[in-house]
Amino acid sequence: LHAFFLFPDDPDLSNRTYALTRLKFLANQGALALERVELFQALNQALRESHGLQEISKVMLSTFNLSSFLNEWLKRTQKLLGFKKILCSLYNPQARCFDRFGAVGISPKKFKAAQRIHPPLEKITALFQEKFLISNSYYIPLDQVDKGVQTYELYRSPSPKPRKGNFWTNGDILVHPVYAKNHELIALLSLDQPVNNLAPGLSKVKLLEAFGDFLGLMVENNRLFEEVEKLSHTDEMTGLYNYRFLRDKVMSLIAGNVSPIVLLFIDLDGFKRYNDRYGHLQGDEVLKRFSAILHQAVDSQGFVTRYGGD
């Protein structure tokens, strides 16, 4: 049912056939008008979504900084998807947990507190059940959320209440896992408080996943960029910074009027004789061990670079 007619006064039904014919005509015209309105609304929404995706692609091409991209991504995703709160977590494979990296609609104080909580991989993947699956995302109603997961939520979940139709209930969970091209899990998106207060439908989830694909590409690109940056500034054998890094760092400190700047040059006496006697492989081992000692001694108070051969 799209609409109905309401007559404040009794209509003149002296000519019943004529009156019913006019009512049918009006009903058909009304139905056509409503269909056009719905079509225009759908087209307008599609254009807005397409424009949003284009803007995200422009932002992705304009920066290699993941934090800057994520800020723009969160704002645009929040606006187009209609969720008040969105939290982005990056997967930490070493610790096998998620690190909260960015958020929108969450107070700085609350987000800072959330960053101290690192949900383990096992707890998150326990949500990835077939019965909760919508496309490639998961919607878990409050009454089916595992209590172990609730300890990692930003806000305390209320006591379950009888669900009303297709309405969103405070404490429901909508998560979208973001994967790399090799199907490696790299991030997790958590969404809360839809503006329309409705449980997510397939079309909204599909749009979320389109935005998630851009985020996945950006995370991968950022990793590659950091790897290239590291290789360009790192000595392959010792793992220390190289001469290029030393030059750039000193110029940066001078340009920033940093004072004082302390440079300490160290040379290994008789290193050539050691190489000639024991071979270059053993000489390389000496450099690696000595580099590790220097790196440990300096720690985070400075930088250790390999200036020349030894």
PDB file of N, CA, C and O in Angstrom, residues 238-298:
ATOM      1  N   THR A 238      73.179  -4.128   7.345  1.00  0.00           N
ATOM      2  CA  THR A 238      73.196  -3.884   8.793  1.00  0.00           C
ATOM      3  C   THR A 238      71.815  -3.546   9.361  1.00  0.00           C
ATOM      4  O   THR A 238      71.595  -3.650  10.565  1.00  0.00           O
ATOM      5  N   GLY A 239      70.901  -3.100   8.507  1.00  0.00           N
ATOM      6  CA  GLY A 239      69.594  -2.678   8.987  1.00  0.00           C
ATOM      7  C   GLY A 239      69.585  -1.269   9.542  1.00  0.00           C
ATOM      8  O   GLY A 239      68.552  -0.773   9.989  1.00  0.00           O
ATOM      9  N   LEU A 240      70.764  -0.588   9.527  1.00  0.00           N
ATOM     10  CA  LEU A 240      70.837   0.792   9.991  1.00  0.00           C
ATOM     11  C   LEU A 240      70.359   1.730   8.886  1.00  0.00           C
ATOM     12  O   LEU A 240      70.183   1.328   7.734  1.00  0.00           O
ATOM     13  N   TYR A 241      70.152   3.008   9.246  1.00  0.00           N
ATOM     14  CA  TYR A 241      69.851   4.002   8.223  1.00  0.00           C
ATOM     15  C   TYR A 241      71.077   4.176   7.322  1.00  0.00           C
ATOM     16  O   TYR A 241      72.225   3.955   7.752  1.00  0.00           O
ATOM     17  N   ASN A 242      70.847   4.608   6.076  1.00  0.00           N
ATOM     18  CA  ASN A 242      71.955   4.796   5.148  1.00  0.00           C
ATOM     19  C   ASN A 242      72.339   6.269   5.016  1.00  0.00           C
ATOM     20  O   ASN A 242      71.769   7.148   5.669  1.00  0.00           O
ATOM     21  N   TYR A 243      73.314   6.544   4.128  1.00  0.00           N
ATOM     22  CA  TYR A 243      73.820   7.910   3.973  1.00  0.00           C
ATOM     23  C   TYR A 243      72.726   8.862   3.482  1.00  0.00           C
ATOM     24  O   TYR A 243      72.684  10.026   3.879  1.00  0.00           O
ATOM     25  N   ARG A 244      71.831   8.370   2.635  1.00  0.00           N
ATOM     26  CA  ARG A 244      70.743   9.212   2.123  1.00  0.00           C
ATOM     27  C   ARG A 244      69.866   9.725   3.270  1.00  0.00           C
ATOM     28  O   ARG A 244      69.500  10.892   3.304  1.00  0.00           O
ATOM     29  N   PHE A 245      69.564   8.820   4.216  1.00  0.00           N
ATOM     30  CA  PHE A 245      68.763   9.234   5.374  1.00  0.00           C
ATOM     31  C   PHE A 245      69.522  10.259   6.200  1.00  0.00           C
ATOM     32  O   PHE A 245      68.950  11.257   6.656  1.00  0.00           O
ATOM     33  N   LEU A 246      70.836  10.023   6.415  1.00  0.00           N
ATOM     34  CA  LEU A 246      71.658  10.953   7.195  1.00  0.00           C
ATOM     35  C   LEU A 246      71.624  12.352   6.579  1.00  0.00           C
ATOM     36  O   LEU A 246      71.415  13.351   7.282  1.00  0.00           O
ATOM     37  N   ARG A 247      71.801  12.416   5.276  1.00  0.00           N
ATOM     38  CA  ARG A 247      71.797  13.713   4.580  1.00  0.00           C
ATOM     39  C   ARG A 247      70.445  14.408   4.722  1.00  0.00           C
ATOM     40  O   ARG A 247      70.378  15.586   5.093  1.00  0.00           O
ATOM     41  N   ASP A 248      69.363  13.664   4.460  1.00  0.00           N
ATOM     42  CA  ASP A 248      68.017  14.259   4.545  1.00  0.00           C
ATOM     43  C   ASP A 248      67.683  14.695   5.966  1.00  0.00           C
ATOM     44  O   ASP A 248      67.075  15.745   6.175  1.00  0.00           O
ATOM     45  N   LYS A 249      68.095  13.877   6.948  1.00  0.00           N
ATOM     46  CA  LYS A 249      67.778  14.185   8.343  1.00  0.00           C
ATOM     47  C   LYS A 249      68.513  15.424   8.821  1.00  0.00           C
ATOM     48  O   LYS A 249      67.929  16.302   9.482  1.00  0.00           O
ATOM     49  N   VAL A 250      69.798  15.514   8.492  1.00  0.00           N
ATOM     50  CA  VAL A 250      70.578  16.676   8.908  1.00  0.00           C
ATOM     51  C   VAL A 250      70.027  17.949   8.264  1.00  0.00           C
ATOM     52  O   VAL A 250      69.880  18.989   8.925  1.00  0.00           O
ATOM     53  N   MET A 251      69.693  17.895   6.971  1.00  0.00           N
ATOM     54  CA  MET A 251      69.132  19.062   6.292  1.00  0.00           C
ATOM     55  C   MET A 251      67.799  19.461   6.915  1.00  0.00           C
ATOM     56  O   MET A 251      67.492  20.647   7.055  1.00  0.00           O
ATOM     57  N   SER A 252      66.988  18.447   7.314  1.00  0.00           N
ATOM     58  CA  SER A 252      65.702  18.728   7.940  1.00  0.00           C
ATOM     59  C   SER A 252      65.888  19.398   9.301  1.00  0.00           C
ATOM     60  O   SER A 252      65.170  20.344   9.644  1.00  0.00           O
ATOM     61  N   LEU A 253      66.860  18.931  10.086  1.00  0.00           N
ATOM     62  CA  LEU A 253      67.124  19.516  11.399  1.00  0.00           C
ATOM     63  C   LEU A 253      67.626  20.951  11.270  1.00  0.00           C
ATOM     64  O   LEU A 253      67.229  21.835  12.036  1.00  0.00           O
ATOM     65  N   ILE A 254      68.479  21.176  10.277  1.00  0.00           N
ATOM     66  CA  ILE A 254      68.995  22.533  10.053  1.00  0.00           C
ATOM     67  C   ILE A 254      67.864  23.463   9.626  1.00  0.00           C
ATOM     68  O   ILE A 254      67.739  24.589  10.117  1.00  0.00           O
ATOM     69  N   ALA A 255      67.028  22.989   8.705  1.00  0.00           N
ATOM     70  CA  ALA A 255      65.905  23.805   8.223  1.00  0.00           C
ATOM     71  C   ALA A 255      64.935  24.122   9.355  1.00  0.00           C
ATOM     72  O   ALA A 255      64.298  25.184   9.366  1.00  0.00           O
ATOM     73  N   GLY A 256      64.826  23.213  10.335  1.00  0.00           N
ATOM     74  CA  GLY A 256      63.921  23.435  11.462  1.00  0.00           C
ATOM     75  C   GLY A 256      64.569  24.179  12.609  1.00  0.00           C
ATOM     76  O   GLY A 256      63.964  24.287  13.687  1.00  0.00           O
ATOM     77  N   ASN A 257      65.790  24.679  12.395  1.00  0.00           N
ATOM     78  CA  ASN A 257      66.525  25.444  13.430  1.00  0.00           C
ATOM     79  C   ASN A 257      66.678  24.652  14.730  1.00  0.00           C
ATOM     80  O   ASN A 257      66.611  25.221  15.828  1.00  0.00           O
ATOM     81  N   VAL A 258      66.861  23.342  14.599  1.00  0.00           N
ATOM     82  CA  VAL A 258      67.078  22.505  15.780  1.00  0.00           C
ATOM     83  C   VAL A 258      68.496  22.711  16.292  1.00  0.00           C
ATOM     84  O   VAL A 258      69.458  22.676  15.527  1.00  0.00           O
ATOM     85  N   SER A 259      68.632  22.945  17.588  1.00  0.00           N
ATOM     86  CA  SER A 259      69.946  23.182  18.159  1.00  0.00           C
ATOM     87  C   SER A 259      69.971  22.694  19.609  1.00  0.00           C
ATOM     88  O   SER A 259      68.992  22.905  20.342  1.00  0.00           O
ATOM     89  N   PRO A 260      71.033  22.015  20.055  1.00  0.00           N
ATOM     90  CA  PRO A 260      72.206  21.655  19.254  1.00  0.00           C
ATOM     91  C   PRO A 260      71.980  20.363  18.461  1.00  0.00           C
ATOM     92  O   PRO A 260      71.077  19.594  18.767  1.00  0.00           O
ATOM     93  N   ILE A 261      72.828  20.152  17.453  1.00  0.00           N
ATOM     94  CA  ILE A 261      72.840  18.899  16.689  1.00  0.00           C
ATOM     95  C   ILE A 261      74.192  18.240  16.933  1.00  0.00           C
ATOM     96  O   ILE A 261      75.231  18.874  16.758  1.00  0.00           O
ATOM     97  N   VAL A 262      74.183  16.997  17.365  1.00  0.00           N
ATOM     98  CA  VAL A 262      75.422  16.286  17.676  1.00  0.00           C
ATOM     99  C   VAL A 262      75.640  15.170  16.661  1.00  0.00           C
ATOM    100  O   VAL A 262      74.762  14.332  16.458  1.00  0.00           O
ATOM    101  N   LEU A 263      76.795  15.172  16.015  1.00  0.00           N
ATOM    102  CA  LEU A 263      77.166  14.115  15.073  1.00  0.00           C
ATOM    103  C   LEU A 263      78.392  13.399  15.613  1.00  0.00           C
ATOM    104  O   LEU A 263      79.403  14.035  15.933  1.00  0.00           O
ATOM    105  N   LEU A 264      78.313  12.078  15.708  1.00  0.00           N
ATOM    106  CA  LEU A 264      79.445  11.289  16.192  1.00  0.00           C
ATOM    107  C   LEU A 264      79.831  10.280  15.114  1.00  0.00           C
ATOM    108  O   LEU A 264      79.019   9.442  14.718  1.00  0.00           O
ATOM    109  N   PHE A 265      81.079  10.378  14.618  1.00  0.00           N
ATOM    110  CA  PHE A 265      81.565   9.455  13.585  1.00  0.00           C
ATOM    111  C   PHE A 265      82.429   8.381  14.235  1.00  0.00           C
ATOM    112  O   PHE A 265      83.313   8.688  15.052  1.00  0.00           O
ATOM    113  N   ILE A 266      82.180   7.125  13.873  1.00  0.00           N
ATOM    114  CA  ILE A 266      82.919   6.005  14.456  1.00  0.00           C
ATOM    115  C   ILE A 266      83.547   5.186  13.325  1.00  0.00           C
ATOM    116  O   ILE A 266      82.895   4.892  12.319  1.00  0.00           O
ATOM    117  N   ASP A 267      84.818   4.828  13.526  1.00  0.00           N
ATOM    118  CA  ASP A 267      85.515   4.027  12.528  1.00  0.00           C
ATOM    119  C   ASP A 267      86.094   2.793  13.217  1.00  0.00           C
ATOM    120  O   ASP A 267      86.559   2.861  14.358  1.00  0.00           O
ATOM    121  N   LEU A 268      86.050   1.639  12.553  1.00  0.00           N
ATOM    122  CA  LEU A 268      86.622   0.407  13.089  1.00  0.00           C
ATOM    123  C   LEU A 268      88.066   0.283  12.606  1.00  0.00           C
ATOM    124  O   LEU A 268      88.324   0.043  11.414  1.00  0.00           O
ATOM    125  N   ASP A 269      89.026   0.455  13.520  1.00  0.00           N
ATOM    126  CA  ASP A 269      90.442   0.369  13.138  1.00  0.00           C
ATOM    127  C   ASP A 269      90.812  -1.058  12.739  1.00  0.00           C
ATOM    128  O   ASP A 269      90.373  -2.029  13.374  1.00  0.00           O
ATOM    129  N   GLY A 270      91.597  -1.170  11.701  1.00  0.00           N
ATOM    130  CA  GLY A 270      92.108  -2.467  11.271  1.00  0.00           C
ATOM    131  C   GLY A 270      91.050  -3.382  10.662  1.00  0.00           C
ATOM    132  O   GLY A 270      91.273  -4.593  10.556  1.00  0.00           O
ATOM    133  N   PHE A 271      89.938  -2.818  10.236  1.00  0.00           N
ATOM    134  CA  PHE A 271      88.860  -3.663   9.709  1.00  0.00           C
ATOM    135  C   PHE A 271      89.241  -4.326   8.382  1.00  0.00           C
ATOM    136  O   PHE A 271      88.860  -5.472   8.118  1.00  0.00           O
ATOM    137  N   LYS A 272      90.048  -3.619   7.581  1.00  0.00           N
ATOM    138  CA  LYS A 272      90.479  -4.194   6.294  1.00  0.00           C
ATOM    139  C   LYS A 272      91.338  -5.433   6.519  1.00  0.00           C
ATOM    140  O   LYS A 272      91.192  -6.447   5.824  1.00  0.00           O
ATOM    141  N   ARG A 273      92.231  -5.354   7.514  1.00  0.00           N
ATOM    142  CA  ARG A 273      93.080  -6.508   7.808  1.00  0.00           C
ATOM    143  C   ARG A 273      92.245  -7.705   8.268  1.00  0.00           C
ATOM    144  O   ARG A 273      92.545  -8.853   7.934  1.00  0.00           O
ATOM    145  N   TYR A 274      91.170  -7.406   9.049  1.00  0.00           N
ATOM    146  CA  TYR A 274      90.282  -8.486   9.508  1.00  0.00           C
ATOM    147  C   TYR A 274      89.589  -9.141   8.308  1.00  0.00           C
ATOM    148  O   TYR A 274      89.489 -10.371   8.229  1.00  0.00           O
ATOM    149  N   ASN A 275      89.144  -8.328   7.371  1.00  0.00           N
ATOM    150  CA  ASN A 275      88.497  -8.857   6.163  1.00  0.00           C
ATOM    151  C   ASN A 275      89.460  -9.723   5.362  1.00  0.00           C
ATOM    152  O   ASN A 275      89.096 -10.797   4.865  1.00  0.00           O
ATOM    153  N   ASP A 276      90.713  -9.225   5.215  1.00  0.00           N
ATOM    154  CA  ASP A 276      91.705  -9.959   4.421  1.00  0.00           C
ATOM    155  C   ASP A 276      92.053 -11.299   5.058  1.00  0.00           C
ATOM    156  O   ASP A 276      92.306 -12.288   4.363  1.00  0.00           O
ATOM    157  N   ARG A 277      92.037 -11.333   6.392  1.00  0.00           N
ATOM    158  CA  ARG A 277      92.445 -12.551   7.095  1.00  0.00           C
ATOM    159  C   ARG A 277      91.316 -13.573   7.210  1.00  0.00           C
ATOM    160  O   ARG A 277      91.515 -14.770   7.006  1.00  0.00           O
ATOM    161  N   TYR A 278      90.095 -13.094   7.555  1.00  0.00           N
ATOM    162  CA  TYR A 278      88.998 -14.015   7.834  1.00  0.00           C
ATOM    163  C   TYR A 278      87.925 -14.064   6.747  1.00  0.00           C
ATOM    164  O   TYR A 278      87.007 -14.878   6.812  1.00  0.00           O
ATOM    165  N   GLY A 279      88.036 -13.173   5.780  1.00  0.00           N
ATOM    166  CA  GLY A 279      87.073 -13.171   4.684  1.00  0.00           C
ATOM    167  C   GLY A 279      85.943 -12.169   4.900  1.00  0.00           C
ATOM    168  O   GLY A 279      85.661 -11.760   6.038  1.00  0.00           O
ATOM    169  N   HIS A 280      85.330 -11.761   3.808  1.00  0.00           N
ATOM    170  CA  HIS A 280      84.307 -10.708   3.868  1.00  0.00           C
ATOM    171  C   HIS A 280      83.024 -11.162   4.567  1.00  0.00           C
ATOM    172  O   HIS A 280      82.317 -10.345   5.150  1.00  0.00           O
ATOM    173  N   LEU A 281      82.719 -12.454   4.516  1.00  0.00           N
ATOM    174  CA  LEU A 281      81.513 -12.928   5.204  1.00  0.00           C
ATOM    175  C   LEU A 281      81.642 -12.731   6.710  1.00  0.00           C
ATOM    176  O   LEU A 281      80.695 -12.304   7.380  1.00  0.00           O
ATOM    177  N   GLN A 282      82.851 -13.044   7.244  1.00  0.00           N
ATOM    178  CA  GLN A 282      83.084 -12.813   8.665  1.00  0.00           C
ATOM    179  C   GLN A 282      83.128 -11.321   8.973  1.00  0.00           C
ATOM    180  O   GLN A 282      82.663 -10.867  10.029  1.00  0.00           O
ATOM    181  N   GLY A 283      83.666 -10.533   8.024  1.00  0.00           N
ATOM    182  CA  GLY A 283      83.695  -9.076   8.198  1.00  0.00           C
ATOM    183  C   GLY A 283      82.285  -8.507   8.259  1.00  0.00           C
ATOM    184  O   GLY A 283      81.997  -7.617   9.079  1.00  0.00           O
ATOM    185  N   ASP A 284      81.406  -9.037   7.417  1.00  0.00           N
ATOM    186  CA  ASP A 284      80.006  -8.591   7.435  1.00  0.00           C
ATOM    187  C   ASP A 284      79.346  -8.909   8.776  1.00  0.00           C
ATOM    188  O   ASP A 284      78.545  -8.135   9.296  1.00  0.00           O
ATOM    189  N   GLU A 285      79.696 -10.069   9.330  1.00  0.00           N
ATOM    190  CA  GLU A 285      79.110 -10.464  10.619  1.00  0.00           C
ATOM    191  C   GLU A 285      79.543  -9.503  11.724  1.00  0.00           C
ATOM    192  O   GLU A 285      78.760  -9.156  12.614  1.00  0.00           O
ATOM    193  N   VAL A 286      80.814  -9.050  11.664  1.00  0.00           N
ATOM    194  CA  VAL A 286      81.293  -8.072  12.641  1.00  0.00           C
ATOM    195  C   VAL A 286      80.500  -6.769  12.526  1.00  0.00           C
ATOM    196  O   VAL A 286      80.080  -6.185  13.535  1.00  0.00           O
ATOM    197  N   LEU A 287      80.269  -6.325  11.295  1.00  0.00           N
ATOM    198  CA  LEU A 287      79.505  -5.087  11.079  1.00  0.00           C
ATOM    199  C   LEU A 287      78.082  -5.215  11.619  1.00  0.00           C
ATOM    200  O   LEU A 287      77.550  -4.279  12.226  1.00  0.00           O
ATOM    201  N   LYS A 288      77.460  -6.367  11.395  1.00  0.00           N
ATOM    202  CA  LYS A 288      76.081  -6.571  11.863  1.00  0.00           C
ATOM    203  C   LYS A 288      76.012  -6.529  13.387  1.00  0.00           C
ATOM    204  O   LYS A 288      75.138  -5.886  13.966  1.00  0.00           O
ATOM    205  N   ARG A 289      76.965  -7.207  14.029  1.00  0.00           N
ATOM    206  CA  ARG A 289      76.935  -7.252  15.498  1.00  0.00           C
ATOM    207  C   ARG A 289      77.235  -5.875  16.087  1.00  0.00           C
ATOM    208  O   ARG A 289      76.612  -5.462  17.065  1.00  0.00           O
ATOM    209  N   PHE A 290      78.221  -5.193  15.501  1.00  0.00           N
ATOM    210  CA  PHE A 290      78.579  -3.872  16.004  1.00  0.00           C
ATOM    211  C   PHE A 290      77.426  -2.883  15.778  1.00  0.00           C
ATOM    212  O   PHE A 290      77.135  -2.044  16.629  1.00  0.00           O
ATOM    213  N   SER A 291      76.733  -3.010  14.658  1.00  0.00           N
ATOM    214  CA  SER A 291      75.585  -2.149  14.366  1.00  0.00           C
ATOM    215  C   SER A 291      74.479  -2.363  15.396  1.00  0.00           C
ATOM    216  O   SER A 291      73.845  -1.409  15.858  1.00  0.00           O
ATOM    217  N   ALA A 292      74.258  -3.627  15.762  1.00  0.00           N
ATOM    218  CA  ALA A 292      73.223  -3.932  16.751  1.00  0.00           C
ATOM    219  C   ALA A 292      73.560  -3.315  18.103  1.00  0.00           C
ATOM    220  O   ALA A 292      72.681  -2.803  18.809  1.00  0.00           O
ATOM    221  N   ILE A 293      74.849  -3.328  18.471  1.00  0.00           N
ATOM    222  CA  ILE A 293      75.281  -2.734  19.743  1.00  0.00           C
ATOM    223  C   ILE A 293      75.040  -1.229  19.732  1.00  0.00           C
ATOM    224  O   ILE A 293      74.528  -0.658  20.701  1.00  0.00           O
ATOM    225  N   LEU A 294      75.405  -0.578  18.619  1.00  0.00           N
ATOM    226  CA  LEU A 294      75.198   0.870  18.501  1.00  0.00           C
ATOM    227  C   LEU A 294      73.707   1.218  18.563  1.00  0.00           C
ATOM    228  O   LEU A 294      73.304   2.163  19.235  1.00  0.00           O
ATOM    229  N   HIS A 295      72.910   0.454  17.842  1.00  0.00           N
ATOM    230  CA  HIS A 295      71.468   0.713  17.801  1.00  0.00           C
ATOM    231  C   HIS A 295      70.849   0.575  19.184  1.00  0.00           C
ATOM    232  O   HIS A 295      70.001   1.375  19.599  1.00  0.00           O
ATOM    233  N   GLN A 296      71.293  -0.433  19.936  1.00  0.00           N
ATOM    234  CA  GLN A 296      70.771  -0.642  21.283  1.00  0.00           C
ATOM    235  C   GLN A 296      71.220   0.479  22.219  1.00  0.00           C
ATOM    236  O   GLN A 296      70.462   0.930  23.088  1.00  0.00           O
ATOM    237  N   ALA A 297      72.448   0.957  22.035  1.00  0.00           N
ATOM    238  CA  ALA A 297      72.985   2.006  22.904  1.00  0.00           C
ATOM    239  C   ALA A 297      72.285   3.349  22.677  1.00  0.00           C
ATOM    240  O   ALA A 297      71.968   4.063  23.626  1.00  0.00           O
ATOM    241  N   VAL A 298      72.036   3.669  21.419  1.00  0.00           N
ATOM    242  CA  VAL A 298      71.410   4.953  21.087  1.00  0.00           C
ATOM    243  C   VAL A 298      69.909   4.906  21.362  1.00  0.00           C
ATOM    244  O   VAL A 298      69.307   5.881  21.814  1.00  0.00           O
TER     245      VAL A 298
END
